[in-house]
Amino acid sequence: MAQPLRKVLEDPDVVRGLQENPGTYRFKNGAFLEVSAVHWPPHIVVEEAVGGGGELTVGGPMADLLTTLADSLNFTYKIVQPGDRAWGAKLPNGTWSGMVGQVSRQEVDIALGPFGISEARFKVVDYTRAFYYDDRSILAIKGLPEVDPWGFMYPFTPLVWAALVAALLVACLAVVVLGSRPKTWTHLSWASQLLLLHVRIVLHQDLSMKTSSGRERLVVGGWMVVAMMLMWSYRGTLISLLAVRHVPQPLQSIRDVVDDSTVTVITIPDTILTDIISKIKSGDLKDLNDLKYVGRVLYQLAKDNPQSMNTLVRHQRHVIIGPTLSSDLLIANLFAKTGKCDFYKARQTFFTTHHCMIGQKGNPIVPAMSHRVHWCYWQLVFFSPSPPSALNSFSPTTFLCNFHQKCLVSERS
């Protein structure tokens, strides 16, 4: 049976081999690692093994990545979980909770995460190379379909309406300046008649106008072309809006959530997001953090999000703030069960972070894992049948899993 990693690293030859050849070194007699993990789909799924006994198994891309590293470095492992099922935050007494705490106290060798990089964490653990990045988004329930009495204003933005009014006034002014006023009319009556004439053109009403010069005809004709094109576009868009009822999606940004006093935020405790925004002194993220002081933040584990989504978010004024990929999975899974798409993600995304695994401070196995993550990633960039543009925020982990055997074969050869 392989010895624990701590015991294996007491051999100076092993340490020297890891330091001098981090990309190719393998434990000759194997090694046994304790690996911390927390359930966080779709990245990692932690379950009890069949037969019980408290033994845990892991699945998903992070589990496949762990298998890749285990095959490459020749180690076996056991999965454990922190008691609070959290990533880890610094406590007032200076210690750390969650998986970060387990690694910093050397209770486990590595933790899967994936973890965002922060200065505070970097002081107590070592990070592998980043293999994934993601941002945060707001997940909320859609409103009921409704007919909006102000829907006729929606086809154009306020800027377009302002430009239309400005163009109308410019066209009228041009006719006043270039045209000839009838002798029986005053300047005010002449200008008002021209304004009404141009408005009637916009409304596609019949009209009659005597022009005495080609310049007048040119200005009025140009306005007619502009007005017709604009109103044809408006009419087509308006018909589309009236044919489909409006579905309210009012929460599109952090500011919308903060300003709506009826909304409660659901988020995962002791993450890099909660840690960083607690230190911000101003702005929307500070206001988001301050919601916890007025009882508008509900902390819960990631495994509870599916149930909360179908209860608190659906029937009460709650939103879930978490990684965009996790929000996509929540929406997709519920759609697969119900056949309805009742939820939406806000347009604003924020707080993009790179993600890594972590290990004990100064442990030489961390650079060895980093080298393999980096090497396999670039192998996939240059030799994968998918183009590099396909390596999006989730693809690096997925490709590492799908091609780990190829990487190992190439590495050993």
Coordinates of C-alpha atoms in Angstrom, one line a residue:
M1 CA 0.0 0.0 0.0
A2 CA 1.3 3.4 -0.9
Q3 CA 2.6 5.7 1.9
P4 CA 1.0 9.0 2.7
L5 CA 2.4 11.9 0.7
R6 CA 3.9 13.5 3.8
K7 CA 5.9 10.4 4.4
V8 CA 6.9 10.0 0.8
L9 CA 8.3 13.6 0.7
E10 CA 10.6 12.9 3.6
D11 CA 12.8 11.2 1.0
P12 CA 15.1 14.0 -0.3
D13 CA 15.4 12.1 -3.7
V14 CA 11.7 12.4 -4.2
V15 CA 11.7 16.1 -3.4
R16 CA 14.7 16.7 -5.7
G17 CA 13.0 14.8 -8.5
L18 CA 9.8 16.8 -8.2
Q19 CA 11.7 20.1 -8.1
E20 CA 14.1 19.3 -11.0
N21 CA 11.6 17.5 -13.3
P22 CA 8.1 18.7 -12.3
G23 CA 6.6 17.8 -15.7
T24 CA 7.9 14.2 -15.9
Y25 CA 8.5 12.9 -12.4
R26 CA 6.4 10.0 -11.1
F27 CA 6.3 8.5 -7.6
K28 CA 8.2 5.2 -8.1
N29 CA 6.4 3.4 -5.3
G30 CA 3.2 5.5 -5.5
A31 CA 1.8 7.9 -2.9
F32 CA -1.4 8.4 -1.1
L33 CA -3.1 11.8 -1.0
E34 CA -6.1 13.1 1.0
V35 CA -8.1 15.4 -1.3
S36 CA -10.7 17.8 -0.1
A37 CA -13.7 18.5 -2.2
V38 CA -17.2 20.1 -1.9
H39 CA -20.2 19.4 -4.0
W40 CA -20.5 22.1 -6.7
P41 CA -22.1 21.0 -10.0
P42 CA -21.3 21.1 -12.8
H43 CA -17.6 21.3 -11.8
I44 CA -17.7 18.5 -9.3
V45 CA -20.3 16.1 -7.8
V46 CA -19.5 14.6 -4.4
E47 CA -21.6 11.6 -3.4
E48 CA -21.4 8.7 -0.9
A49 CA -20.1 5.5 -2.4
V50 CA -22.4 2.6 -3.0
G51 CA -22.6 0.6 0.2
G52 CA -22.3 3.6 2.5
G53 CA -19.5 3.5 5.1
G54 CA -18.9 7.2 4.8
E55 CA -16.6 6.8 1.8
L56 CA -17.0 9.6 -0.8
T57 CA -16.7 9.5 -4.6
V58 CA -16.4 12.4 -7.0
G59 CA -17.6 12.9 -10.5
G60 CA -17.5 15.7 -13.1
P61 CA -14.7 17.5 -14.9
M62 CA -12.7 18.2 -11.7
A63 CA -12.9 14.6 -10.8
D64 CA -11.6 13.7 -14.3
L65 CA -8.8 16.2 -13.9
L66 CA -7.9 14.6 -10.6
T67 CA -7.8 11.2 -12.3
T68 CA -5.5 12.7 -14.9
L69 CA -3.0 14.0 -12.3
A70 CA -3.2 10.7 -10.3
D71 CA -2.3 8.6 -13.4
S72 CA 0.5 11.0 -14.4
L73 CA 2.1 11.3 -10.9
N74 CA 1.2 7.8 -9.8
F75 CA -0.8 8.5 -6.7
T76 CA -4.0 7.2 -5.2
Y77 CA -6.3 9.4 -3.1
K78 CA -9.2 9.6 -0.6
I79 CA -11.9 12.2 -0.8
V80 CA -12.8 14.1 2.3
Q81 CA -15.1 17.1 3.0
P82 CA -14.7 20.0 5.4
G83 CA -17.3 20.1 8.2
D84 CA -18.8 23.4 7.0
R85 CA -18.8 22.3 3.3
A86 CA -17.3 25.7 2.5
W87 CA -14.4 26.9 0.2
G88 CA -12.8 28.9 3.0
A89 CA -12.7 32.3 4.6
K90 CA -10.4 33.9 7.1
L91 CA -11.9 33.9 10.6
P92 CA -11.4 36.7 13.2
N93 CA -8.9 34.6 15.1
G94 CA -6.7 34.3 12.0
T95 CA -7.5 30.7 11.1
W96 CA -9.3 29.6 8.0
S97 CA -12.6 27.7 7.5
G98 CA -13.5 25.3 4.8
M99 CA -11.2 23.6 2.3
V100 CA -8.6 26.4 2.5
G101 CA -8.5 25.8 6.3
Q102 CA -8.0 22.0 5.8
V103 CA -5.1 22.6 3.4
S104 CA -3.5 25.4 5.5
R105 CA -3.6 23.2 8.6
Q106 CA -2.1 20.3 6.6
E107 CA -5.1 18.1 7.3
V108 CA -5.3 17.3 3.6
D109 CA -2.7 17.5 0.8
I110 CA -4.7 19.2 -1.9
A111 CA -8.2 20.6 -2.5
L112 CA -10.0 20.5 -5.8
G113 CA -12.2 23.6 -5.6
P114 CA -11.9 25.1 -8.2
F115 CA -10.7 28.1 -6.2
G116 CA -10.5 31.8 -7.2
I117 CA -7.2 33.5 -6.5
S118 CA -7.0 36.0 -3.7
E119 CA -4.1 37.6 -1.9
A120 CA -5.3 36.4 1.5
R121 CA -5.5 32.8 0.4
F122 CA -2.2 33.0 -1.4
K123 CA -0.5 33.6 2.0
V124 CA -1.6 30.3 3.4
V125 CA -1.9 27.9 0.4
D126 CA -0.2 27.4 -3.0
Y127 CA -2.2 27.6 -6.3
T128 CA -1.8 25.4 -9.3
R129 CA -1.9 27.1 -12.7
A130 CA -5.4 28.4 -13.7
F131 CA -7.4 26.1 -15.9
Y132 CA -10.8 27.8 -15.9
Y133 CA -12.4 31.2 -15.5
D134 CA -15.9 32.3 -14.8
D135 CA -17.9 35.4 -13.8
R136 CA -20.9 35.9 -11.5
S137 CA -24.5 36.5 -12.6
I138 CA -27.9 37.1 -11.1
L139 CA -30.6 34.5 -11.5
A140 CA -34.2 35.6 -11.0
I141 CA -37.7 34.5 -11.9
K142 CA -39.5 36.0 -14.9
G143 CA -42.6 38.0 -14.4
L144 CA -46.0 36.9 -15.8
P145 CA -46.8 37.8 -19.4
E146 CA -48.6 41.1 -19.7
V147 CA -49.8 43.7 -22.1
D148 CA -47.9 46.9 -21.5
P149 CA -50.0 50.0 -22.2
W150 CA -46.8 51.9 -23.0
G151 CA -45.6 49.2 -25.4
F152 CA -45.9 51.6 -28.4
M153 CA -42.9 53.4 -27.0
Y154 CA -40.6 50.4 -26.9
P155 CA -39.7 49.8 -30.6
F156 CA -37.4 52.8 -30.5
T157 CA -35.0 53.9 -27.8
P158 CA -35.3 57.4 -26.2
L159 CA -32.3 58.4 -28.3
V160 CA -34.1 57.5 -31.5
W161 CA -37.3 59.4 -30.5
A162 CA -35.2 62.4 -29.7
A163 CA -33.4 62.2 -33.0
L164 CA -36.8 61.9 -34.8
V165 CA -38.1 65.1 -33.1
A166 CA -34.8 66.9 -33.8
A167 CA -35.0 65.9 -37.5
L168 CA -38.6 67.1 -37.7
L169 CA -37.7 70.5 -36.4
V170 CA -34.7 70.8 -38.7
A171 CA -36.8 69.9 -41.7
C172 CA -39.5 72.5 -40.8
L173 CA -36.8 75.1 -40.2
A174 CA -35.2 74.4 -43.6
V175 CA -38.5 74.9 -45.4
V176 CA -39.1 78.1 -43.5
V177 CA -35.7 79.4 -44.5
L178 CA -35.6 78.2 -48.1
G179 CA -39.3 78.5 -49.0
S180 CA -41.5 81.6 -49.6
R181 CA -44.2 82.6 -47.1
P182 CA -47.6 83.5 -48.6
K183 CA -48.2 87.2 -48.1
T184 CA -51.5 86.6 -46.3
W185 CA -49.9 84.5 -43.6
T186 CA -47.8 85.6 -40.6
H187 CA -44.5 84.0 -39.8
L188 CA -46.0 82.1 -36.8
S189 CA -48.9 80.7 -38.7
W190 CA -46.6 79.7 -41.6
A191 CA -44.2 77.9 -39.3
S192 CA -47.0 76.1 -37.4
Q193 CA -48.6 75.0 -40.7
L194 CA -45.3 73.6 -41.9
L195 CA -44.8 71.8 -38.6
L196 CA -48.2 70.2 -38.8
L197 CA -47.5 69.3 -42.4
H198 CA -44.3 67.4 -41.5
V199 CA -46.1 65.6 -38.6
R200 CA -48.8 64.5 -41.0
I201 CA -46.1 63.0 -43.2
V202 CA -44.8 61.0 -40.3
L203 CA -48.4 59.8 -39.6
H204 CA -48.9 58.8 -43.2
Q205 CA -51.9 61.2 -43.7
D206 CA -52.9 62.9 -46.9
L207 CA -51.7 66.4 -47.5
S208 CA -51.4 69.2 -50.0
M209 CA -48.7 71.8 -50.3
K210 CA -47.8 74.4 -52.9
T211 CA -44.1 74.7 -53.4
S212 CA -42.5 77.6 -55.3
S213 CA -39.0 76.3 -55.6
G214 CA -37.0 73.2 -56.2
R215 CA -35.3 73.6 -52.8
E216 CA -38.6 73.3 -51.0
R217 CA -39.5 70.2 -53.0
L218 CA -36.1 68.7 -52.2
V219 CA -36.4 69.2 -48.4
V220 CA -40.0 68.0 -48.2
G221 CA -39.3 65.0 -50.5
G222 CA -36.3 64.0 -48.4
W223 CA -38.3 64.3 -45.2
M224 CA -41.0 62.1 -46.8
V225 CA -38.4 59.3 -47.6
V226 CA -36.9 59.5 -44.1
A227 CA -40.3 59.4 -42.4
M228 CA -41.7 56.5 -44.5
M229 CA -38.6 54.4 -43.9
L230 CA -38.7 55.1 -40.1
M231 CA -42.4 54.5 -39.7
W232 CA -42.3 51.3 -41.7
S233 CA -39.6 50.0 -39.4
Y234 CA -41.6 51.2 -36.3
R235 CA -44.8 49.6 -37.6
G236 CA -43.2 46.2 -38.2
T237 CA -41.6 46.1 -34.8
L238 CA -44.7 47.3 -33.0
I239 CA -46.8 44.6 -34.6
S240 CA -44.2 42.0 -33.3
L241 CA -44.4 43.5 -29.8
L242 CA -48.1 43.5 -29.7
A243 CA -48.3 39.9 -31.0
V244 CA -46.1 38.6 -28.1
R245 CA -47.0 39.6 -24.6
H246 CA -44.3 41.4 -22.6
V247 CA -42.5 39.3 -19.9
P248 CA -41.1 41.5 -17.2
Q249 CA -37.4 40.9 -16.3
P250 CA -36.8 43.9 -14.0
L251 CA -33.6 42.8 -12.2
Q252 CA -30.7 43.3 -14.7
S253 CA -27.9 44.6 -12.5
I254 CA -26.5 44.7 -9.0
R255 CA -28.0 48.2 -8.6
D256 CA -31.5 46.9 -9.5
V257 CA -31.1 44.2 -6.7
V258 CA -29.8 46.6 -4.2
D259 CA -32.5 49.3 -4.8
D260 CA -35.4 46.8 -4.6
S261 CA -35.9 46.5 -0.9
T262 CA -38.2 43.4 -1.3
V263 CA -35.4 41.3 -2.9
T264 CA -33.3 38.8 -0.8
V265 CA -30.0 37.5 -2.2
I266 CA -29.1 33.8 -2.0
T267 CA -25.4 33.1 -2.2
I268 CA -22.8 30.5 -1.1
P269 CA -20.9 31.4 2.1
D270 CA -17.2 31.7 2.6
T271 CA -16.3 32.1 -1.1
I272 CA -13.9 34.5 -2.8
L273 CA -16.8 36.6 -3.7
T274 CA -18.0 37.1 -0.2
D275 CA -14.5 37.6 1.0
I276 CA -13.5 40.3 -1.5
I277 CA -16.7 42.3 -1.5
S278 CA -16.6 42.5 2.3
K279 CA -13.4 44.6 1.9
I280 CA -14.7 47.0 -0.8
K281 CA -15.2 50.5 0.5
S282 CA -17.6 51.9 -2.1
G283 CA -19.7 51.1 -5.2
D284 CA -22.3 48.6 -6.1
L285 CA -20.4 45.6 -4.7
K286 CA -20.1 47.3 -1.3
D287 CA -23.8 48.0 -1.3
L288 CA -24.4 44.3 -2.2
N289 CA -22.3 43.2 0.7
D290 CA -24.1 45.6 3.1
L291 CA -27.4 43.8 2.4
K292 CA -26.3 41.2 5.0
Y293 CA -26.6 43.8 7.7
V294 CA -30.3 44.4 7.0
G295 CA -31.3 40.7 6.6
R296 CA -31.4 40.6 2.9
V297 CA -28.8 37.9 2.3
L298 CA -29.4 34.2 2.8
Y299 CA -26.3 32.0 2.8
Q300 CA -26.6 28.4 1.8
L301 CA -24.6 25.6 0.2
A302 CA -24.5 25.0 -3.5
K303 CA -26.3 21.7 -3.1
D304 CA -29.4 23.5 -1.8
N305 CA -29.7 25.9 -4.8
P306 CA -31.9 23.7 -7.0
Q307 CA -34.5 23.4 -4.2
S308 CA -34.3 27.1 -3.4
M309 CA -34.6 28.0 -7.0
N310 CA -37.9 26.1 -7.3
T311 CA -39.3 27.5 -4.0
L312 CA -37.8 30.8 -2.8
V313 CA -36.8 32.2 -6.1
R314 CA -40.0 31.0 -7.8
H315 CA -42.6 32.0 -5.2
Q316 CA -40.9 34.8 -3.2
R317 CA -38.6 37.8 -3.9
H318 CA -35.3 36.0 -3.9
V319 CA -32.4 35.9 -6.4
I320 CA -29.4 33.6 -6.6
I321 CA -26.0 35.1 -7.2
G322 CA -23.3 32.7 -8.2
P323 CA -21.0 31.6 -11.1
T324 CA -22.6 32.0 -14.5
L325 CA -22.0 28.4 -15.5
S326 CA -23.8 27.1 -12.3
S327 CA -26.7 29.4 -13.1
D328 CA -26.9 28.0 -16.6
L329 CA -27.0 24.5 -15.2
L330 CA -29.7 25.3 -12.7
I331 CA -31.9 26.8 -15.5
A332 CA -31.2 23.9 -17.8
N333 CA -32.0 21.2 -15.3
L334 CA -35.3 22.8 -14.2
F335 CA -36.2 23.2 -17.9
A336 CA -35.5 19.6 -18.5
K337 CA -37.8 18.6 -15.7
T338 CA -40.7 21.0 -16.3
G339 CA -40.4 22.0 -20.0
K340 CA -40.7 25.6 -18.9
C341 CA -38.2 28.4 -19.0
D342 CA -39.3 30.5 -16.0
F343 CA -36.0 32.0 -15.0
Y344 CA -33.5 34.4 -16.5
K345 CA -30.0 35.7 -16.0
A346 CA -29.5 39.4 -15.6
R347 CA -27.6 41.2 -18.4
Q348 CA -24.9 42.3 -16.0
T349 CA -22.1 39.9 -15.2
F350 CA -19.4 40.7 -12.7
F351 CA -16.4 39.5 -10.7
T352 CA -14.6 37.4 -13.2
T353 CA -12.0 35.1 -11.5
H354 CA -9.5 32.5 -12.6
H355 CA -9.8 29.1 -10.9
C356 CA -7.2 26.6 -9.7
M357 CA -6.6 23.8 -7.3
I358 CA -4.7 24.4 -4.1
G359 CA -2.1 22.6 -2.1
Q360 CA -0.1 23.0 1.1
K361 CA 2.3 26.0 1.1
G362 CA 5.7 25.0 -0.3
N363 CA 4.6 21.4 -1.2
P364 CA 6.6 20.4 -4.3
I365 CA 3.6 18.4 -5.7
V366 CA 1.8 21.7 -6.5
P367 CA 4.3 22.8 -9.2
A368 CA 4.2 19.2 -10.6
M369 CA 0.5 19.4 -11.0
S370 CA 0.7 22.9 -12.4
H371 CA 3.2 21.8 -15.1
R372 CA 0.8 19.0 -16.2
V373 CA -2.2 21.3 -16.3
H374 CA -0.3 23.8 -18.3
W375 CA 1.3 21.2 -20.7
C376 CA -2.0 19.4 -21.4
Y377 CA -3.8 22.7 -22.0
W378 CA -1.4 23.8 -24.7
Q379 CA -1.4 20.3 -26.2
L380 CA -5.1 20.7 -26.6
V381 CA -4.9 24.2 -28.0
F382 CA -2.5 23.2 -30.8
F383 CA -3.5 19.5 -31.4
S384 CA -7.2 19.4 -30.6
P385 CA -9.5 19.1 -33.6
S386 CA -11.5 22.0 -32.1
P387 CA -10.1 25.5 -32.8
P388 CA -8.5 27.5 -30.0
S389 CA -11.6 29.8 -30.0
A390 CA -13.6 26.8 -28.8
L391 CA -11.6 26.8 -25.6
N392 CA -14.0 29.0 -23.7
S393 CA -14.5 29.4 -20.0
F394 CA -15.5 25.7 -19.5
S395 CA -13.7 24.0 -22.3
P396 CA -10.1 23.8 -20.8
T397 CA -11.3 21.6 -18.0
T398 CA -13.5 19.5 -20.3
F399 CA -10.8 19.1 -22.9
L400 CA -8.3 18.1 -20.2
C401 CA -10.7 15.4 -19.1
N402 CA -11.5 14.1 -22.6
F403 CA -7.9 14.0 -23.7
H404 CA -6.0 13.1 -20.5
Q405 CA -5.0 9.7 -21.9
K406 CA -3.5 11.3 -25.0
C407 CA -1.6 13.7 -22.7
L408 CA -0.2 10.9 -20.6
V409 CA 0.9 8.8 -23.6
S410 CA 2.7 11.8 -25.2
E411 CA 4.2 12.6 -21.8
R412 CA 5.7 9.2 -21.2
S413 CA 7.0 8.8 -24.7

